Amino acid sequence: PLSMAMKLISVQGRAATGPSRPFLCEAEDGRSFFVKGNNVSPDQLLLEWMLGNLARDCGLPVAPFELVEIPELLASQSVGLSRGEFVPGIAFGSQRVPFGEDLGESHLRHVPDEMKISLICFDWWIRNSDRRLGRFGGSPNLVWDPALQGIVIIDHDQALDPDFDEGEFFREHVFRDVRPFIDRGTIPRLRDAFEKATGNLERNWDRMPGEWLEDEFGSSRTKRTMDQLKNELANPKLPVDGILLH
């Protein structure tokens, strides 16, 4: 995959927020990326790639992302910045939205209800409790794109959460207010699109860098296999229509 990866040429710093504080880097084609590599676990890289692709295949507005290469020289020049978290190899790069800002209360009314419903259903099915916005703030992991006048989705590395709390999800999800408007006809339509998108899982898995999945001795670095991931998405622990208000 080295030849497919976009080469990074400079590091401009780190994000101020987010548990992993991704590195802001410039690629050789002039685009800026938020980069995750050794600052997250191999399992988080796997989820970021696989579920980012799944969201994109469902037609959701995911920030453009790709595999990026951290060259040895760049990593060695950035030692002070990273405490061993910015190391040579293939990393995950999420393209920075020019002039984008974290989604806030003021943007909510500009997001169409249909988009809100699609996203809260998607997050329910992938057990992603990491899109919160309450009265006291929170991180919705959504960026407002002023050029498109719409939302851009980022960050899926906390999904398939084993400790997913459904009560908390419905209290804190950024689009919780549309829940009463989700009707029984909507669920099968969105679920069909979701299940169709899971048909691409194997293809997307095969495009992942081998170094994320196995160490140099051939031992697995991730807890999940392709089959486990497929099973978790096809047979969710919570009812598919559990998002409906009964």
Short mmCIF file of C-alpha atoms in Angstrom, two decimals:
data_model
loop_
_atom_site.label_atom_id
_atom_site.label_comp_id
_atom_site.label_asym_id
_atom_site.label_seq_id
_atom_site.Cartn_x
_atom_site.Cartn_y
_atom_site.Cartn_z
CA PRO A 1 0.00 0.00 0.00
CA LEU A 2 3.00 2.36 0.25
CA SER A 3 2.62 3.37 -3.38
CA MET A 4 -1.08 4.15 -2.84
CA ALA A 5 -0.51 6.29 0.22
CA MET A 6 -0.27 10.06 -0.06
CA LYS A 7 3.14 11.24 1.17
CA LEU A 8 3.22 13.82 3.98
CA ILE A 9 5.80 16.60 3.72
CA SER A 10 5.33 18.68 6.88
CA VAL A 11 3.72 18.69 10.32
CA GLN A 12 2.01 21.90 11.40
CA GLY A 13 1.09 20.88 14.93
CA ARG A 14 -1.59 18.88 16.72
CA ALA A 15 -5.32 19.28 17.15
CA ALA A 16 -6.19 21.01 20.40
CA THR A 17 -9.13 18.67 21.09
CA GLY A 18 -9.94 14.98 20.82
CA PRO A 19 -8.42 12.23 22.98
CA SER A 20 -5.81 11.32 20.35
CA ARG A 21 -5.05 14.94 19.32
CA PRO A 22 -4.39 14.09 15.66
CA PHE A 23 -1.42 15.65 13.89
CA LEU A 24 -2.15 18.36 11.33
CA CYS A 25 0.04 17.63 8.32
CA GLU A 26 0.52 18.87 4.79
CA ALA A 27 0.64 16.31 1.96
CA GLU A 28 2.71 16.56 -1.18
CA ASP A 29 -0.36 17.66 -3.19
CA GLY A 30 -0.88 20.67 -0.89
CA ARG A 31 -3.90 19.33 1.02
CA SER A 32 -3.97 19.33 4.84
CA PHE A 33 -4.87 16.20 6.79
CA PHE A 34 -5.56 15.35 10.41
CA VAL A 35 -3.43 12.26 10.89
CA LYS A 36 -3.85 9.29 13.22
CA GLY A 37 -1.15 6.66 13.46
CA ASN A 38 0.70 5.57 16.56
CA ASN A 39 -1.35 8.01 18.66
CA VAL A 40 -4.28 5.55 18.50
CA SER A 41 -4.50 1.75 18.81
CA PRO A 42 -4.51 -0.56 15.77
CA ASP A 43 -8.16 -1.33 16.58
CA GLN A 44 -9.02 2.35 16.39
CA LEU A 45 -7.28 2.66 13.02
CA LEU A 46 -9.25 -0.35 11.80
CA LEU A 47 -12.57 1.20 12.91
CA GLU A 48 -11.67 4.61 11.53
CA TRP A 49 -10.98 3.12 8.09
CA MET A 50 -13.71 0.48 7.97
CA LEU A 51 -16.55 2.56 9.42
CA GLY A 52 -15.50 5.71 7.59
CA ASN A 53 -15.84 3.70 4.37
CA LEU A 54 -19.15 2.25 5.55
CA ALA A 55 -20.53 5.74 6.27
CA ARG A 56 -19.34 6.93 2.87
CA ASP A 57 -20.92 3.91 1.17
CA CYS A 58 -24.19 4.77 2.96
CA GLY A 59 -24.09 8.18 1.30
CA LEU A 60 -23.24 10.14 4.45
CA PRO A 61 -21.06 13.27 4.04
CA VAL A 62 -17.79 11.95 5.47
CA ALA A 63 -14.72 14.18 5.35
CA PRO A 64 -12.50 12.85 2.51
CA PHE A 65 -9.93 10.45 3.97
CA GLU A 66 -7.12 8.28 2.72
CA LEU A 67 -4.02 6.38 3.66
CA VAL A 68 -1.05 8.69 4.17
CA GLU A 69 2.63 7.89 4.45
CA ILE A 70 4.80 9.35 7.23
CA PRO A 71 8.33 9.29 5.77
CA GLU A 72 11.25 8.43 8.04
CA LEU A 73 12.85 11.86 7.69
CA LEU A 74 9.66 13.74 8.61
CA ALA A 75 9.13 11.51 11.67
CA SER A 76 12.71 12.08 12.84
CA GLN A 77 12.29 15.86 12.53
CA SER A 78 9.11 15.80 14.61
CA VAL A 79 10.39 13.93 17.67
CA GLY A 80 9.74 16.79 20.11
CA LEU A 81 6.15 17.03 18.97
CA SER A 82 5.04 13.50 19.44
CA ARG A 83 6.50 11.39 22.29
CA GLY A 84 6.82 8.43 19.92
CA GLU A 85 3.32 8.86 18.49
CA PHE A 86 4.41 10.17 15.06
CA VAL A 87 6.40 7.31 13.60
CA PRO A 88 7.25 6.26 10.03
CA GLY A 89 4.71 4.15 8.21
CA ILE A 90 1.15 4.27 6.90
CA ALA A 91 -1.38 6.31 8.87
CA PHE A 92 -5.00 7.42 8.52
CA GLY A 93 -5.50 10.92 7.12
CA SER A 94 -8.79 12.83 7.34
CA GLN A 95 -8.78 15.87 5.09
CA ARG A 96 -9.10 19.18 6.88
CA VAL A 97 -12.19 21.16 5.89
CA PRO A 98 -10.98 24.65 4.88
CA PHE A 99 -12.44 27.21 7.31
CA GLY A 100 -14.48 24.41 8.89
CA GLU A 101 -15.58 24.77 12.50
CA ASP A 102 -16.88 22.35 15.09
CA LEU A 103 -20.64 22.02 14.79
CA GLY A 104 -22.34 24.13 17.45
CA GLU A 105 -25.91 24.86 18.56
CA SER A 106 -26.14 27.73 16.05
CA HIS A 107 -25.67 25.35 13.10
CA LEU A 108 -28.29 22.77 14.11
CA ARG A 109 -31.25 24.48 12.47
CA HIS A 110 -29.39 24.54 9.14
CA VAL A 111 -29.05 20.73 9.03
CA PRO A 112 -32.01 19.08 7.23
CA ASP A 113 -34.05 16.68 9.37
CA GLU A 114 -33.52 13.91 6.82
CA MET A 115 -29.74 14.18 7.30
CA LYS A 116 -30.13 14.19 11.10
CA ILE A 117 -32.30 11.05 10.94
CA SER A 118 -29.87 9.24 8.62
CA LEU A 119 -26.94 9.98 10.91
CA ILE A 120 -28.57 9.16 14.26
CA CYS A 121 -29.75 5.82 12.78
CA PHE A 122 -26.27 5.09 11.45
CA ASP A 123 -24.71 5.88 14.84
CA TRP A 124 -27.28 3.66 16.58
CA TRP A 125 -26.45 0.72 14.30
CA ILE A 126 -22.68 1.09 14.76
CA ARG A 127 -23.09 1.82 18.52
CA ASN A 128 -21.27 5.13 18.25
CA SER A 129 -21.84 7.21 21.37
CA ASP A 130 -19.13 9.68 20.37
CA ARG A 131 -21.31 12.34 18.74
CA ARG A 132 -22.50 14.37 21.68
CA LEU A 133 -23.65 17.91 22.03
CA GLY A 134 -25.48 19.07 25.14
CA ARG A 135 -26.19 22.35 26.85
CA PHE A 136 -22.64 22.35 28.17
CA GLY A 137 -20.94 21.60 24.87
CA GLY A 138 -19.39 18.28 23.98
CA SER A 139 -17.75 16.90 20.86
CA PRO A 140 -20.22 16.07 18.10
CA ASN A 141 -17.40 14.96 15.76
CA LEU A 142 -19.12 16.95 13.06
CA VAL A 143 -17.62 19.87 11.21
CA TRP A 144 -19.63 22.69 9.69
CA ASP A 145 -18.39 23.34 6.14
CA PRO A 146 -19.09 27.00 5.33
CA ALA A 147 -18.49 26.47 1.61
CA LEU A 148 -21.03 23.64 1.32
CA GLN A 149 -23.25 25.08 4.08
CA GLY A 150 -23.54 21.58 5.48
CA ILE A 151 -22.08 19.06 7.90
CA VAL A 152 -19.05 16.87 7.41
CA ILE A 153 -18.64 13.70 9.49
CA ILE A 154 -15.37 12.73 11.19
CA ASP A 155 -14.08 10.21 13.77
CA HIS A 156 -15.45 6.67 14.00
CA ASP A 157 -12.73 5.14 16.15
CA GLN A 158 -14.93 4.84 19.27
CA ALA A 159 -17.74 2.92 17.55
CA LEU A 160 -18.91 -0.66 18.27
CA ASP A 161 -18.52 0.35 21.89
CA PRO A 162 -18.83 -2.71 24.21
CA ASP A 163 -20.09 -0.41 26.97
CA PHE A 164 -22.61 1.39 24.76
CA ASP A 165 -25.32 2.96 26.94
CA GLU A 166 -28.55 3.43 24.99
CA GLY A 167 -30.07 5.82 27.53
CA GLU A 168 -27.04 8.06 27.35
CA PHE A 169 -27.05 7.86 23.54
CA PHE A 170 -30.61 9.19 23.36
CA ARG A 171 -29.92 11.89 25.95
CA GLU A 172 -26.72 13.20 24.43
CA HIS A 173 -26.59 12.52 20.68
CA VAL A 174 -26.27 15.78 18.78
CA PHE A 175 -29.41 15.00 16.73
CA ARG A 176 -31.52 13.45 19.53
CA ASP A 177 -34.32 15.98 18.87
CA VAL A 178 -35.37 14.27 15.60
CA ARG A 179 -36.06 10.96 17.28
CA PRO A 180 -39.85 11.54 17.55
CA PHE A 181 -39.96 12.10 13.76
CA ILE A 182 -38.41 8.75 12.81
CA ASP A 183 -41.26 6.60 11.52
CA ARG A 184 -41.54 2.90 10.89
CA GLY A 185 -41.20 3.37 7.13
CA THR A 186 -37.86 5.13 7.45
CA ILE A 187 -36.03 2.32 9.24
CA PRO A 188 -36.21 -0.37 6.49
CA ARG A 189 -35.19 2.14 3.79
CA LEU A 190 -32.12 3.31 5.72
CA ARG A 191 -31.31 -0.19 6.90
CA ASP A 192 -31.38 -1.46 3.30
CA ALA A 193 -28.79 1.17 2.34
CA PHE A 194 -26.73 0.22 5.41
CA GLU A 195 -26.83 -3.51 4.60
CA LYS A 196 -26.00 -2.87 0.96
CA ALA A 197 -22.97 -0.82 2.10
CA THR A 198 -21.77 -3.68 4.34
CA GLY A 199 -21.38 -5.66 1.10
CA ASN A 200 -18.18 -3.64 0.53
CA LEU A 201 -16.61 -4.56 3.88
CA GLU A 202 -14.27 -7.22 2.50
CA ARG A 203 -13.06 -5.00 -0.31
CA ASN A 204 -12.33 -2.19 2.16
CA TRP A 205 -10.62 -4.62 4.56
CA ASP A 206 -8.30 -5.76 1.76
CA ARG A 207 -7.28 -2.14 1.14
CA MET A 208 -6.08 -1.71 4.75
CA PRO A 209 -2.32 -1.66 5.36
CA GLY A 210 -1.01 -5.01 6.55
CA GLU A 211 1.07 -3.25 9.22
CA TRP A 212 -2.13 -2.15 11.01
CA LEU A 213 -3.27 -5.77 11.27
CA GLU A 214 -0.07 -7.73 11.97
CA ASP A 215 3.28 -7.04 13.56
CA GLU A 216 6.59 -7.98 11.91
CA PHE A 217 6.34 -11.48 13.39
CA GLY A 218 2.93 -12.13 11.83
CA SER A 219 0.98 -11.83 15.11
CA SER A 220 -2.36 -10.07 15.02
CA ARG A 221 -2.31 -6.49 16.33
CA THR A 222 -6.10 -6.09 16.35
CA LYS A 223 -8.80 -7.75 18.44
CA ARG A 224 -11.25 -7.94 15.54
CA THR A 225 -11.16 -10.12 12.46
CA MET A 226 -13.03 -9.35 9.26
CA ASP A 227 -15.67 -11.97 10.14
CA GLN A 228 -16.20 -10.56 13.63
CA LEU A 229 -16.65 -7.06 12.25
CA LYS A 230 -19.13 -8.29 9.66
CA ASN A 231 -21.03 -10.19 12.31
CA GLU A 232 -21.19 -7.21 14.68
CA LEU A 233 -22.64 -5.04 11.94
CA ALA A 234 -25.02 -7.63 10.50
CA ASN A 235 -26.31 -8.88 13.87
CA PRO A 236 -26.43 -5.85 16.16
CA LYS A 237 -26.79 -6.44 19.90
CA LEU A 238 -29.57 -3.85 20.03
CA PRO A 239 -32.77 -4.03 17.96
CA VAL A 240 -32.45 -2.29 14.60
CA ASP A 241 -35.68 -0.36 15.22
CA GLY A 242 -34.77 0.35 18.87
CA ILE A 243 -34.28 3.95 17.83
CA LEU A 244 -38.05 4.38 17.40
CA LEU A 245 -40.01 6.00 20.19
CA HIS A 246 -42.50 3.26 21.04
#
